CSV table of C-alpha atoms in Angstrom, one decimal:
chain,number,residue,atom,x,y,z
S,11,MET,CA,0.0,0.0,0.0
S,12,VAL,CA,1.2,3.5,-0.9
S,13,VAL,CA,-0.3,6.9,-0.4
S,14,ILE,CA,0.3,9.2,-3.3
S,15,SER,CA,0.1,13.0,-2.9
S,16,VAL,CA,-1.1,14.5,-6.2
S,17,LYS,CA,0.8,17.7,-5.2
S,18,GLU,CA,4.0,15.7,-4.9
S,19,TYR,CA,3.3,13.5,-7.9
S,20,PRO,CA,1.5,15.6,-10.4
S,21,GLN,CA,1.6,12.8,-13.0
S,22,TYR,CA,-1.4,11.4,-11.0
S,23,LYS,CA,-3.5,14.5,-11.6
S,24,ASN,CA,-5.9,13.1,-14.3
S,25,THR,CA,-6.2,9.8,-12.5
S,26,ALA,CA,-7.0,11.5,-9.2
S,27,ILE,CA,-9.6,13.8,-10.9
S,28,GLN,CA,-11.3,10.8,-12.5
S,29,TYR,CA,-11.3,8.6,-9.4
S,30,ILE,CA,-12.4,11.3,-7.0
S,31,GLN,CA,-15.1,12.6,-9.3
S,32,ASP,CA,-16.4,9.0,-9.7
S,33,LYS,CA,-16.6,8.6,-5.9
S,34,TRP,CA,-17.8,12.0,-4.8
S,35,ALA,CA,-19.0,14.3,-7.6
S,36,ASN,CA,-22.5,14.7,-9.1
S,37,GLU,CA,-23.2,16.5,-12.4
S,38,ASN,CA,-23.1,19.9,-10.6
S,39,SER,CA,-19.8,19.3,-8.7
S,40,MET,CA,-17.6,17.7,-11.3
S,41,MET,CA,-15.7,21.0,-12.0
S,42,VAL,CA,-15.2,21.7,-8.3
S,43,TYR,CA,-13.0,18.6,-8.0
S,44,GLU,CA,-11.3,19.0,-11.3
S,45,ASP,CA,-10.4,22.7,-10.6
S,46,CYS,CA,-9.3,22.1,-7.0
S,47,ILE,CA,-7.1,19.0,-7.9
S,48,SER,CA,-5.6,20.7,-10.9
S,49,ASN,CA,-4.7,23.9,-9.0
S,50,CYS,CA,-3.3,22.2,-6.0
S,51,ILE,CA,-0.3,21.2,-8.1
S,52,THR,CA,0.7,24.8,-8.9
S,53,SER,CA,-0.3,26.4,-5.6
S,54,ASP,CA,2.4,27.9,-3.4
S,55,SER,CA,0.2,27.0,-0.4
S,56,SER,CA,0.4,23.7,1.4
S,57,LEU,CA,-3.3,23.4,0.9
S,58,PRO,CA,-5.2,21.8,-0.8
S,59,GLN,CA,-3.7,18.3,-1.0
S,60,TRP,CA,-5.3,15.3,-2.6
S,61,TYR,CA,-4.3,11.7,-2.0
S,62,LEU,CA,-4.8,8.3,-3.7
S,63,LEU,CA,-4.2,5.0,-1.9
S,64,ILE,CA,-2.8,2.5,-4.2
S,65,ASP,CA,-2.4,-1.3,-3.9
S,66,GLY,CA,0.0,-2.4,-6.6
S,67,ARG,CA,-1.5,-0.8,-9.7
S,68,GLN,CA,-5.1,-0.5,-8.3
S,69,ILE,CA,-6.5,2.7,-6.7
S,70,ILE,CA,-8.4,1.6,-3.6
S,71,GLY,CA,-9.1,4.9,-1.9
S,72,CYS,CA,-8.8,8.7,-1.8
S,73,ALA,CA,-8.9,11.7,0.5
S,74,GLY,CA,-8.4,15.4,0.4
S,75,LEU,CA,-6.9,18.0,2.8
S,76,ILE,CA,-8.6,21.3,2.2
S,77,THR,CA,-9.3,24.7,3.8
S,78,ASN,CA,-13.1,24.3,4.2
S,79,ASP,CA,-15.5,21.4,3.6
S,80,PHE,CA,-18.6,23.6,2.8
S,81,ILE,CA,-19.5,23.9,6.5
S,82,SER,CA,-20.3,26.8,8.8
S,83,ARG,CA,-17.2,26.5,11.0
S,84,MET,CA,-14.9,28.4,8.7
S,85,ASP,CA,-12.8,29.4,11.7
S,86,LEU,CA,-11.5,25.8,11.8
S,87,TYR,CA,-9.1,24.4,9.3
S,88,PRO,CA,-7.6,22.3,7.6
S,89,TRP,CA,-10.2,19.7,6.9
S,90,VAL,CA,-10.0,16.1,5.7
S,91,CYS,CA,-12.6,15.5,3.0
S,92,ALA,CA,-13.6,12.9,0.5
S,93,LEU,CA,-12.2,9.9,2.4
S,94,TYR,CA,-13.2,6.8,0.5
S,95,ILE,CA,-12.0,3.2,0.6
S,96,GLU,CA,-13.3,0.6,-1.9
S,97,GLU,CA,-15.8,-1.7,-0.3
S,98,SER,CA,-13.7,-4.9,-0.8
S,99,TYR,CA,-10.8,-3.2,1.1
S,100,ARG,CA,-12.8,-1.9,4.1
S,101,GLY,CA,-12.3,-3.2,7.6
S,102,SER,CA,-8.5,-3.5,7.3
S,103,GLY,CA,-7.6,0.0,8.6
S,104,TYR,CA,-6.6,1.4,5.2
S,105,GLY,CA,-8.6,4.6,5.7
S,106,SER,CA,-6.1,5.4,8.6
S,107,LEU,CA,-3.3,5.4,6.1
S,108,LEU,CA,-4.9,8.3,4.2
S,109,LEU,CA,-5.8,10.1,7.5
S,110,ASP,CA,-2.3,9.7,8.8
S,111,LYS,CA,-0.8,11.2,5.6
S,112,ALA,CA,-3.2,14.2,5.9
S,113,LYS,CA,-2.3,14.5,9.6
S,114,GLN,CA,1.5,14.5,8.7
S,115,ASP,CA,1.1,17.1,6.0
S,116,ALA,CA,-1.1,19.3,8.1
S,117,LYS,CA,1.4,19.2,11.0
S,118,LYS,CA,4.3,19.8,8.6
S,119,SER,CA,2.5,22.9,7.4
S,120,GLY,CA,2.3,24.2,11.0
S,121,PHE,CA,-1.3,23.3,12.0
S,122,PHE,CA,-2.0,21.9,15.4
S,123,SER,CA,-5.4,20.3,14.7
S,124,LEU,CA,-7.2,18.6,11.8
S,125,TYR,CA,-10.9,18.6,11.3
S,126,LEU,CA,-13.6,16.6,9.4
S,127,CYS,CA,-17.3,16.6,9.1
S,128,THR,CA,-19.3,13.4,8.9
S,129,ASP,CA,-22.5,11.6,9.9
S,130,HIS,CA,-20.6,8.5,10.8
S,131,ILE,CA,-20.3,7.7,14.5
S,132,GLY,CA,-17.6,5.3,15.8
S,133,TYR,CA,-15.1,5.2,12.9
S,134,TYR,CA,-13.2,8.4,13.3
S,135,GLU,CA,-13.0,8.0,17.0
S,136,LYS,CA,-10.8,4.9,16.4
S,137,CYS,CA,-8.5,7.2,14.4
S,138,ASN,CA,-8.0,9.6,17.3
S,139,PHE,CA,-10.6,12.2,16.3
S,140,ARG,CA,-13.0,13.5,18.9
S,141,TYR,CA,-16.5,15.0,18.4
S,142,ILE,CA,-16.5,18.7,19.0
S,143,GLY,CA,-19.9,19.9,17.8
S,144,THR,CA,-22.3,20.4,14.9
S,145,GLY,CA,-21.8,22.4,11.7
S,146,TYR,CA,-24.2,23.5,9.0
S,147,HIS,CA,-23.9,23.1,5.2
S,148,PRO,CA,-25.1,25.7,2.7
S,149,TRP,CA,-27.6,23.2,1.3
S,150,GLY,CA,-29.5,23.0,4.6
S,151,GLU,CA,-28.0,19.8,6.1
S,152,LYS,CA,-25.9,19.5,9.2
S,153,SER,CA,-22.9,17.3,10.1
S,154,ARG,CA,-21.0,16.2,13.1
S,155,ILE,CA,-17.6,17.9,13.4
S,156,TYR,CA,-14.5,16.0,14.6
S,157,ALA,CA,-11.0,17.2,15.5
S,158,ALA,CA,-7.7,15.5,15.9
S,159,ASP,CA,-4.7,17.0,17.7
S,160,LEU,CA,-1.5,17.0,15.7
């Protein structure tokens, strides 16, 4: 298993765009992912970052490290987003490989905490995230917010 940062390995840009769009985008958000992933490569900032988890030659997961995950708590950042592990690989702790890479990169960039929003209960606690409250999305939904100390 290897975690690839698209910022560090820009040759994975198109592969990452296609994979992440396939897992997370709808017809209205395709360009959000394409534009963000494309521009992370040339950005002078440490954010955003996009990751692929690869087993041999097969992509089995992805995640992002971004400034805001479309949630009301814009005072908090960076955020882990778009964490996904292929169903046949779930239950083996592979998501923690992506989370650990995001934590390392966030810490290396001088951040002291990492955040995520989700409706899942129980998974992120196993990865040393703690529930800190509720946030609200522009489309009217709410999500649980978690933080991890770096």
